[in-house]
Short mmCIF file of C-alpha atoms and ligand atoms in Angstrom, two decimals:
data_model
loop_
_atom_site.label_atom_id
_atom_site.label_comp_id
_atom_site.label_asym_id
_atom_site.label_seq_id
_atom_site.Cartn_x
_atom_site.Cartn_y
_atom_site.Cartn_z
CA UNK A 1 -3.75 4.49 19.07
CA UNK A 2 -3.88 4.59 22.80
CA UNK A 3 -6.59 4.57 25.36
CA UNK A 4 -5.38 6.14 28.47
CA UNK A 5 -5.55 5.24 32.38
CA UNK A 6 -8.20 8.07 32.05
CA UNK A 7 -10.18 6.70 29.52
CA UNK A 8 -8.81 9.13 27.05
CA UNK A 9 -7.47 8.30 23.44
CA UNK A 10 -4.37 9.57 22.49
CA UNK A 11 -1.94 9.84 19.66
CA UNK A 12 1.24 9.68 20.29
CA UNK A 13 -0.18 11.89 23.94
CA UNK A 14 -2.03 13.98 21.57
CA UNK A 15 -6.12 13.79 21.97
CA UNK A 16 -7.36 13.49 18.15
CA UNK A 17 -10.57 15.71 18.86
CA UNK A 18 -7.58 18.59 19.71
CA UNK A 19 -6.66 17.88 15.98
CA UNK A 20 -9.80 17.61 14.40
CA UNK A 21 -10.09 21.45 16.27
CA UNK A 22 -7.09 22.53 14.91
CA UNK A 23 -7.16 21.06 11.34
CA UNK A 24 -10.62 20.38 10.47
CA UNK A 25 -12.88 17.34 10.01
CA UNK A 26 -12.36 14.57 8.00
CA UNK A 27 -8.81 14.53 8.49
CA UNK A 28 -6.19 11.97 8.25
CA UNK A 29 -3.54 11.31 10.14
CA UNK A 30 -0.63 9.43 9.83
CA UNK A 31 1.50 8.37 13.66
CA UNK A 32 5.25 8.27 12.23
CA UNK A 33 6.33 6.07 15.21
CA UNK A 34 4.02 3.22 13.58
CA UNK A 35 5.47 3.50 10.70
CA UNK A 36 9.16 2.96 12.13
CA UNK A 37 8.03 0.18 14.16
CA UNK A 38 6.52 -2.01 11.58
CA UNK A 39 9.74 -0.81 9.27
CA UNK A 40 11.98 -2.17 12.11
CA UNK A 41 9.84 -5.33 12.18
CA UNK A 42 10.26 -6.15 8.71
CA UNK A 43 13.97 -5.09 9.02
CA UNK A 44 14.61 -7.82 12.09
CA UNK A 45 12.59 -10.46 10.53
CA UNK A 46 15.54 -10.28 7.84
CA UNK A 47 18.08 -9.57 9.37
CA UNK A 48 20.16 -12.50 8.23
CA UNK A 49 20.08 -12.03 4.72
CA UNK A 50 20.80 -8.73 2.21
CA UNK A 51 16.96 -7.63 2.38
CA UNK A 52 16.00 -4.51 0.58
CA UNK A 53 12.41 -2.70 1.25
CA UNK A 54 11.45 -1.27 -1.57
CA UNK A 55 7.96 0.83 0.06
CA UNK A 56 4.84 0.06 -2.78
CA UNK A 57 3.97 4.01 -2.53
CA UNK A 58 -0.06 3.25 -4.15
CA UNK A 59 -0.87 2.07 -0.68
CA UNK A 60 0.30 6.58 0.63
CA UNK A 61 2.36 9.18 -1.86
CA UNK A 62 2.39 11.79 1.11
CA UNK A 63 5.73 13.35 0.59
CA UNK A 64 6.15 13.42 4.89
CA UNK A 65 5.47 9.68 4.62
CA UNK A 66 8.31 9.29 1.14
CA UNK A 67 10.65 11.41 3.06
CA UNK A 68 10.27 9.32 6.61
CA UNK A 69 10.59 6.29 4.36
CA UNK A 70 13.58 7.53 3.31
CA UNK A 71 15.13 8.68 6.69
CA UNK A 72 14.72 5.06 7.83
CA UNK A 73 16.61 3.70 5.13
CA UNK A 74 13.40 2.57 2.57
CA UNK A 75 13.39 2.20 -1.24
CA UNK A 76 10.17 3.09 -3.18
CA UNK A 77 8.13 1.15 -5.70
CA UNK A 78 6.46 3.42 -8.35
CA UNK A 79 3.62 2.24 -10.78
CA UNK A 80 3.28 5.17 -12.75
CA UNK A 81 5.04 8.82 -13.76
CA UNK A 82 3.26 10.65 -11.28
CA UNK A 83 4.70 7.96 -8.55
CA UNK A 84 8.25 8.32 -9.66
CA UNK A 85 8.04 12.25 -9.75
CA UNK A 86 6.53 11.99 -6.39
CA UNK A 87 9.40 9.67 -5.02
CA UNK A 88 12.25 12.30 -6.09
CA UNK A 89 10.26 15.22 -4.87
CA UNK A 90 10.36 13.38 -1.98
CA UNK A 91 14.23 13.78 -2.21
CA UNK A 92 14.91 9.79 -3.66
CA UNK A 93 17.68 9.36 -6.12
CA UNK A 94 16.01 7.34 -9.56
CA UNK A 95 17.74 4.75 -8.64
CA UNK A 96 16.21 4.20 -5.80
CA UNK A 97 13.22 4.11 -7.39
CA UNK A 98 11.82 0.76 -9.06
CA UNK A 99 9.13 1.26 -11.90
CA UNK A 100 6.49 -1.44 -11.70
CA UNK A 101 4.00 -0.93 -14.08
CA UNK A 102 0.68 -2.97 -15.48
CA UNK A 103 0.11 -2.56 -19.67
CA UNK A 104 1.05 1.10 -19.10
CA UNK A 105 2.39 3.16 -22.90
CA UNK A 106 6.10 2.40 -23.77
CA UNK A 107 7.13 5.85 -23.43
CA UNK A 108 6.41 5.44 -19.79
CA UNK A 109 8.78 2.75 -19.50
CA UNK A 110 11.31 5.02 -21.72
CA UNK A 111 11.32 7.99 -19.99
CA UNK A 112 11.82 6.18 -16.43
CA UNK A 113 14.76 4.38 -17.62
CA UNK A 114 16.29 6.91 -19.13
CA UNK A 115 15.97 9.08 -16.21
CA UNK A 116 17.78 6.52 -13.92
CA UNK A 117 15.13 3.96 -12.72
CA UNK A 118 14.50 0.24 -12.89
CA UNK A 119 11.89 -1.47 -14.44
CA UNK A 120 9.78 -4.69 -13.51
CA UNK A 121 8.75 -5.37 -17.55
CA UNK A 122 5.34 -7.38 -16.92
CA UNK A 123 4.65 -8.31 -20.84
CA UNK A 124 6.40 -10.34 -23.76
CA UNK A 125 5.57 -7.19 -26.01
CA UNK A 126 7.56 -4.70 -23.26
CA UNK A 127 10.26 -6.77 -23.13
CA UNK A 128 11.08 -7.14 -26.68
CA UNK A 129 10.31 -3.09 -26.66
CA UNK A 130 12.96 -3.08 -23.94
CA UNK A 131 15.19 -5.14 -26.08
CA UNK A 132 14.81 -3.03 -29.28
CA UNK A 133 15.34 0.18 -27.59
CA UNK A 134 17.84 -0.44 -24.83
CA UNK A 135 19.41 -3.97 -26.21
CA UNK A 136 21.86 -4.58 -23.22
CA UNK A 137 22.43 -0.92 -22.39
CA UNK A 138 19.97 -0.95 -19.43
CA UNK A 139 19.66 -3.60 -16.81
CA UNK A 140 15.91 -4.62 -16.04
CA UNK A 141 13.69 -6.95 -13.91
CA UNK A 142 11.12 -9.38 -15.40
CA UNK A 143 8.14 -9.28 -13.07
CA UNK A 144 6.93 -13.07 -13.05
CA UNK A 145 3.22 -14.67 -12.94
CA UNK A 146 3.73 -17.92 -11.02
CA UNK A 147 0.37 -18.50 -11.19
CA UNK A 148 -0.47 -19.10 -7.71
CA UNK A 149 -4.11 -17.73 -6.34
CA UNK A 150 -3.53 -16.49 -2.88
CA UNK A 151 -4.86 -13.12 -1.02
CA UNK A 152 -7.76 -11.71 0.50
CA UNK A 153 -10.11 -10.62 -1.68
CA UNK A 154 -10.20 -11.62 -5.52
CA UNK A 155 -10.01 -8.57 -6.31
CA UNK A 156 -6.71 -7.72 -4.86
CA UNK A 157 -4.90 -11.51 -6.02
CA UNK A 158 -2.71 -10.74 -8.49
CA UNK A 159 -0.21 -13.95 -8.94
CA UNK A 160 -3.06 -16.45 -10.23
CA UNK A 161 -3.36 -17.75 -13.41
CA UNK A 162 -6.27 -15.74 -15.06
CA UNK A 163 -4.42 -12.20 -13.16
CA UNK A 164 -3.40 -9.69 -15.85
CA UNK A 165 -0.50 -9.07 -13.95
CA UNK A 166 3.22 -10.28 -15.11
CA UNK A 167 4.37 -12.88 -17.65
CA UNK A 168 3.48 -16.20 -17.01
CA UNK A 169 6.07 -18.39 -15.87
CA UNK A 170 4.61 -21.25 -18.55
CA UNK A 171 6.28 -18.39 -21.26
CA UNK A 172 10.12 -19.17 -20.12
CA UNK A 173 11.03 -20.59 -23.17
CA UNK A 174 9.60 -17.34 -25.28
CA UNK A 175 11.06 -14.97 -22.54
CA UNK A 176 14.66 -16.44 -22.37
CA UNK A 177 14.27 -16.13 -26.48
CA UNK A 178 13.39 -12.44 -26.38
CA UNK A 179 16.28 -11.66 -23.79
CA UNK A 180 18.58 -13.67 -25.59
CA UNK A 181 17.76 -12.05 -28.79
CA UNK A 182 18.55 -8.60 -27.72
CA UNK A 183 21.01 -9.80 -25.00
CA UNK A 184 19.01 -8.08 -22.38
CA UNK A 185 20.84 -7.44 -18.92
CA UNK A 186 18.09 -9.24 -16.83
CA UNK A 187 19.32 -8.42 -12.93
CA UNK A 188 16.31 -9.40 -11.35
CA UNK A 189 13.01 -11.55 -11.29
CA UNK A 190 10.08 -9.82 -9.81
CA UNK A 191 7.09 -10.97 -8.56
CA UNK A 192 3.79 -9.75 -6.28
CA UNK A 193 1.19 -12.50 -4.84
CA UNK A 194 -1.57 -10.11 -3.69
CA UNK A 195 -2.57 -7.98 -0.85
CA UNK A 196 -3.88 -9.71 3.20
CA UNK A 197 -1.37 -12.45 2.53
CA UNK A 198 -1.29 -14.39 6.48
CA UNK A 199 0.24 -17.67 5.64
CA UNK A 200 3.82 -18.14 4.75
CA UNK A 201 2.72 -21.00 2.57
CA UNK A 202 1.89 -18.68 -0.30
CA UNK A 203 5.27 -16.80 0.12
CA UNK A 204 7.04 -19.80 -0.07
CA UNK A 205 5.37 -21.65 -2.65
CA UNK A 206 5.85 -18.57 -5.03
CA UNK A 207 9.75 -17.89 -3.62
CA UNK A 208 10.24 -21.49 -5.08
CA UNK A 209 9.09 -21.03 -8.74
CA UNK A 210 10.95 -17.98 -8.75
CA UNK A 211 14.46 -19.29 -7.42
CA UNK A 212 13.42 -22.65 -9.84
CA UNK A 213 12.92 -20.25 -12.87
CA UNK A 214 16.30 -17.76 -11.37
CA UNK A 215 18.60 -20.67 -12.76
CA UNK A 216 17.79 -19.42 -16.33
CA UNK A 217 19.16 -16.30 -15.75
CA UNK A 218 22.76 -16.24 -15.07
CA UNK A 219 23.18 -12.62 -14.08
CA UNK A 220 20.81 -11.82 -11.50
CA UNK A 221 21.54 -9.69 -8.45
CA UNK A 222 17.51 -9.19 -7.10
CA UNK A 223 14.92 -11.42 -6.27
CA UNK A 224 11.85 -9.43 -5.65
CA UNK A 225 9.09 -11.06 -3.32
CA UNK A 226 7.13 -8.16 -3.63
CA UNK A 227 4.26 -6.90 -1.02
CA UNK A 228 1.22 -8.38 0.48
CA UNK A 229 1.72 -9.20 4.31
CA UNK A 230 -1.74 -9.08 5.83
CA UNK A 231 -2.09 -6.87 8.97
CA UNK A 232 -4.65 -6.65 11.37
CA UNK A 233 -7.77 -5.20 10.61
CA UNK A 234 -10.08 -6.66 13.23
CA UNK A 235 -9.75 -6.57 16.79
CA UNK A 236 -7.98 -10.42 16.82
CA UNK A 237 -6.95 -10.73 13.28
CA UNK A 238 -4.67 -13.33 12.42
CA UNK A 239 -1.77 -11.88 10.63
CA UNK A 240 1.25 -12.50 9.31
CA UNK A 241 3.54 -14.19 11.30
CA UNK A 242 7.06 -11.64 10.18
CA UNK A 243 10.09 -13.50 12.52
CA UNK A 244 8.32 -16.60 11.05
CA UNK A 245 8.42 -15.89 7.42
CA UNK A 246 11.44 -14.50 8.18
CA UNK A 247 12.95 -17.47 9.22
CA UNK A 248 11.57 -19.79 6.36
CA UNK A 249 12.19 -17.22 3.93
CA UNK A 250 15.64 -16.36 4.61
CA UNK A 251 16.42 -20.46 4.92
CA UNK A 252 15.31 -20.98 1.43
CA UNK A 253 17.12 -17.66 -0.08
CA UNK A 254 19.92 -18.42 1.77
CA UNK A 255 20.02 -22.47 0.24
CA UNK A 256 19.02 -20.50 -3.27
CA UNK A 257 22.41 -18.22 -3.09
CA UNK A 258 24.49 -20.66 -2.77
CA UNK A 259 22.56 -22.96 -4.78
CA UNK A 260 23.13 -20.06 -7.51
CA UNK A 261 26.62 -19.26 -6.53
CA UNK A 262 25.93 -15.61 -5.87
CA UNK A 263 25.46 -13.83 -3.01
CA UNK A 264 21.63 -11.52 -4.29
CA UNK A 265 19.37 -9.32 -2.97
CA UNK A 266 16.10 -9.75 -1.63
CA UNK A 267 13.82 -7.05 -2.02
CA UNK A 268 9.66 -7.03 -0.66
CA UNK A 269 7.17 -3.96 -1.54
CA UNK A 270 5.15 -3.69 1.34
CA UNK A 271 2.50 -1.10 1.51
CA UNK A 272 0.01 -2.60 4.10
CA UNK A 273 2.64 -3.45 6.12
CA UNK A 274 4.57 -0.43 6.46
CA UNK A 275 1.67 2.05 6.85
CA UNK A 276 -1.97 0.57 7.04
CA UNK A 277 -1.84 0.53 11.02
CA UNK A 278 -0.30 4.00 11.17
CA UNK A 279 -3.14 5.54 9.51
CA UNK A 280 -6.54 7.08 10.99
CA UNK A 281 -9.46 8.72 9.52
CA UNK A 282 -11.25 10.79 12.07
CA UNK A 283 -14.84 11.67 11.15
CA UNK A 284 -17.54 14.03 12.84
CA UNK A 285 -20.79 12.35 13.59
CA UNK A 286 -23.45 14.84 11.75
CA UNK A 287 -26.85 12.83 12.05
CA UNK A 288 -27.96 10.10 14.41
CA UNK A 289 -30.76 8.82 13.15
CA UNK A 290 -32.79 6.68 15.09
CA UNK A 291 -34.59 4.29 12.20
CA UNK A 292 -37.67 1.17 13.31
CA UNK A 293 -34.88 -1.05 10.86
CA UNK A 294 -31.26 0.28 12.79
CA UNK A 295 -29.43 3.13 14.15
CA UNK A 296 -27.65 5.10 11.61
CA UNK A 297 -24.78 7.06 12.52
CA UNK A 298 -23.71 9.48 9.41
CA UNK A 299 -20.42 10.71 9.53
CA UNK A 300 -19.25 14.22 7.23
CA UNK A 301 -17.22 11.43 5.04
CA UNK A 302 -17.76 8.94 2.70
CA UNK A 303 -16.78 6.73 0.04
CA UNK A 304 -14.82 9.21 -1.73
CA UNK A 305 -12.48 9.27 1.59
CA UNK A 306 -12.26 6.00 2.14
CA UNK A 307 -13.54 3.21 -0.20
CA UNK A 308 -12.46 -0.15 0.81
CA UNK A 309 -15.41 -1.25 2.74
CA UNK A 310 -17.72 -0.47 0.24
CA UNK A 311 -14.69 -1.86 -2.81
CA UNK A 312 -13.76 -4.91 -0.49
CA UNK A 313 -16.36 -5.06 2.05
CA UNK A 314 -12.95 -4.15 3.96
CA UNK A 315 -13.65 -3.95 7.62
CA UNK A 316 -12.28 -1.17 9.82
CA UNK A 317 -12.62 -0.73 13.01
CA UNK A 318 -14.40 2.45 14.51
CA UNK A 319 -13.45 4.08 17.98
CA UNK A 320 -16.02 7.01 19.40
CA UNK A 321 -12.83 8.84 20.51
CA UNK A 322 -15.44 11.51 22.25
CA UNK A 323 -17.13 9.02 24.48
CA UNK A 324 -15.00 5.78 24.75
CA UNK A 325 -16.57 4.87 27.94
CA UNK A 326 -20.31 5.54 26.95
CA UNK A 327 -23.40 2.12 26.81
CA UNK A 328 -22.34 -0.15 23.37
CA UNK A 329 -24.90 0.33 21.06
CA UNK A 330 -25.48 -1.11 17.35
CA UNK A 331 -25.52 0.85 14.44
CA UNK A 332 -24.46 1.74 10.91
CA UNK A 333 -21.99 3.99 10.00
CA UNK A 334 -22.86 5.63 6.70
CA UNK A 335 -21.57 8.25 4.61
CA UNK A 336 -22.49 11.41 3.22
CA UNK A 337 -22.64 10.44 0.16
CA UNK A 338 -25.54 9.67 -2.36
CA UNK A 339 -24.88 6.12 -2.61
CA UNK A 340 -25.04 3.16 -0.13
CA UNK A 341 -21.69 3.90 1.26
CA UNK A 342 -21.58 1.94 4.40
CA UNK A 343 -18.06 2.21 6.35
CA UNK A 344 -20.04 -1.02 9.02
CA UNK A 345 -22.78 -2.84 9.75
CA UNK A 346 -24.63 -3.21 12.95
CA UNK A 347 -21.55 -2.45 14.48
CA UNK A 348 -21.04 -1.90 18.35
CA UNK A 349 -19.93 1.43 19.33
CA UNK A 350 -20.02 3.75 22.65
CA UNK A 351 -22.99 5.55 22.67
CA UNK A 352 -22.70 7.78 19.18
CA UNK A 353 -23.78 11.52 19.73
CA UNK A 354 -23.99 14.08 16.75
CA UNK A 355 -20.65 16.02 17.02
CA UNK A 356 -18.83 13.17 18.29
CA UNK A 357 -14.93 12.48 16.62
CA UNK A 358 -15.00 8.30 15.25
CA UNK A 359 -11.64 7.09 14.18
CA UNK A 360 -11.58 4.79 11.60
CA UNK A 361 -9.08 2.61 11.84
CA UNK A 362 -6.00 1.44 9.18
CA UNK A 363 -6.68 4.24 6.83
CA UNK A 364 -2.88 4.44 6.46
CA UNK A 365 -2.84 2.48 3.30
CA UNK A 366 -5.28 2.86 0.32
CA UNK A 367 -6.99 5.52 1.99
CA UNK A 368 -6.09 8.84 0.95
CA UNK A 369 -4.59 7.34 -2.27
CA UNK A 370 -7.66 6.11 -3.40
CA UNK A 371 -9.90 8.43 -2.44
CA UNK A 372 -12.08 10.97 -4.80
CA UNK A 373 -14.20 14.36 -5.57
CA UNK A 374 -17.08 12.29 -5.62
CA UNK A 375 -20.29 14.53 -5.12
CA UNK A 376 -17.58 17.37 -5.65
CA UNK A 377 -16.69 16.89 -2.15
CA UNK A 378 -13.07 18.05 -1.05
CA UNK A 379 -10.69 15.71 -0.06
CA UNK A 380 -9.37 15.71 3.57
CA UNK A 381 -6.48 17.15 4.91
CA UNK A 382 -3.53 15.01 6.09
CA UNK A 383 -1.83 15.21 9.41
CA UNK A 384 1.52 13.41 10.32
CA UNK A 385 2.52 12.89 14.06
CA UNK A 386 6.34 12.22 14.57
CA UNK A 387 8.69 12.91 17.56
CA UNK A 388 5.57 14.10 19.54
CA UNK A 389 4.49 16.73 17.16
CA UNK A 390 1.27 16.79 14.86
CA UNK A 391 2.24 18.96 11.20
CA UNK A 392 -0.17 19.66 8.81
CA UNK A 393 0.67 17.50 5.70
CA UNK A 394 -1.41 18.41 3.29
CA UNK A 395 -4.20 21.16 3.47
CA UNK A 396 -7.52 20.18 2.86
CA UNK A 397 -8.90 20.87 -0.12
CA UNK A 398 -11.23 23.94 -1.71
CA UNK A 399 -13.95 24.90 -4.43
CA UNK A 400 -11.04 26.43 -6.18
CA UNK A 401 -9.12 23.11 -6.58
CA UNK A 402 -11.78 21.04 -7.67
CA UNK A 403 -12.45 24.04 -10.32
CA UNK A 404 -8.51 24.46 -10.90
CA UNK A 405 -8.91 22.10 -14.39
CA UNK A 406 -12.51 23.13 -15.50
CA UNK A 407 -12.55 25.69 -18.83
CA UNK A 408 -14.34 28.31 -19.56
CA UNK A 409 -15.72 29.46 -16.11
N1 LIG B 1 3.72 -4.57 -5.59
C1 LIG B 1 3.10 -4.54 -6.30
C2 LIG B 1 3.91 -4.58 -7.53
C3 LIG B 1 1.37 -4.69 -6.41
O1 LIG B 1 0.78 -4.23 -7.03
C4 LIG B 1 1.38 -4.31 -4.67
C5 LIG B 1 -0.12 -3.79 -4.09
C6 LIG B 1 2.34 -4.18 -3.21
C7 LIG B 1 3.40 -4.49 -3.64
C8 LIG B 1 1.80 -3.99 -2.17
O2 LIG B 1 0.95 -4.61 -1.31
P1 LIG B 1 0.53 -4.67 0.00
O3 LIG B 1 1.69 -4.68 0.93
O4 LIG B 1 -0.07 -3.08 -0.15
O5 LIG B 1 -0.73 -5.29 0.11
N2 LIG B 1 -6.00 -1.48 -2.68
C9 LIG B 1 -6.29 -2.25 -2.00
C10 LIG B 1 -4.76 -2.80 -2.43
C11 LIG B 1 -4.40 -3.09 -3.60
C12 LIG B 1 -2.96 -3.61 -3.78
C13 LIG B 1 -2.13 -3.39 -5.60
N3 LIG B 1 -1.24 -3.71 -5.83
C14 LIG B 1 -6.73 -2.67 -0.88
O6 LIG B 1 -7.10 -1.22 0.00
O7 LIG B 1 -7.06 -3.95 -0.26
#
């Protein structure tokens, strides 16, 4: 969002308050230009190697966003049959979709593989079953747990020894035994370290582990290093230096490929990096409550729409788009859910008045996709702004939507 010379916030020249007037509040808005820019930055950083981006669509499954991804040459990483179907609805061929499940029933994997997706096998029982079922007729990747602890919050770390994800690198002998027993065609190794990882070091550390492990698999075509690049949530936040990371990883990857004797593909599966900064949750101030202890700003939203602050203590920057030049005051910005759903404590904001539109930044990743109907509230509508035009890409829910699956009405 830009602040114009006239002190007016805009998204591609559009005043956000016009969007809430037209499409209602609360409202998720995605800026397509940001998605394009972030994707280009990642492509640019790895221009020297054969790199492919697989968007981790758990972060945002709006079909308009998926179609935009497809248009700009980004493929998909999915974690469920639902995401897989959404990818196909968005126009992806099954072969462009990787299924990275976590302890799912085997039949989900079977269906995905038979439909043409590649799967990241994440446990020894799944590998055994894969071998029994497909032998050497279908290729797969193996998700390795490198036992490296990195990530912004313990809940979003996925590669440390205690993590449930992947097959520990310490079990390499067991992996090789099953692969040999069924002659399974392993075409890739995968790992995902976690989310909100700022420094290049953990990426390099896991890359080295994967490159070392790769030497035991002669038919590899892919090394998939997952996602997890850190984006800026707080003004001035240190973020992953993509150019530096691109240079360092590309250099090691090239060295690995020459040792391996073949040019492989390097895959990444970013979610946040591509979409977090593109998204805004626009809300309306319902009540400003001056309390002896605190000034509370209630908004027409809550943990049902954006749970990250309550779940991980995440910081989301807030703009008062209705009063950008107001005098700053400290507020607790809270939701309307019957829980303590605090978006921000003691946050300085330009004076907030009842009816003001506030914008939560970085709402493009794990915002809508983690939303719920708690308190029988409706999920917001979603709008994509692309090429200067704002388009409704999901309508607001209604009571009928909430009652759709209830029986005996
Ligand atoms: N690949 C795999 C296998 C993953 O599990 C994830 C995220 C990603 C890629 C993408 O990670 P990203 O680039 O978005 O950091 N809800 C949490 C984040 C959970 C991430 C789960 N896995 C949050 O809002 O911070």
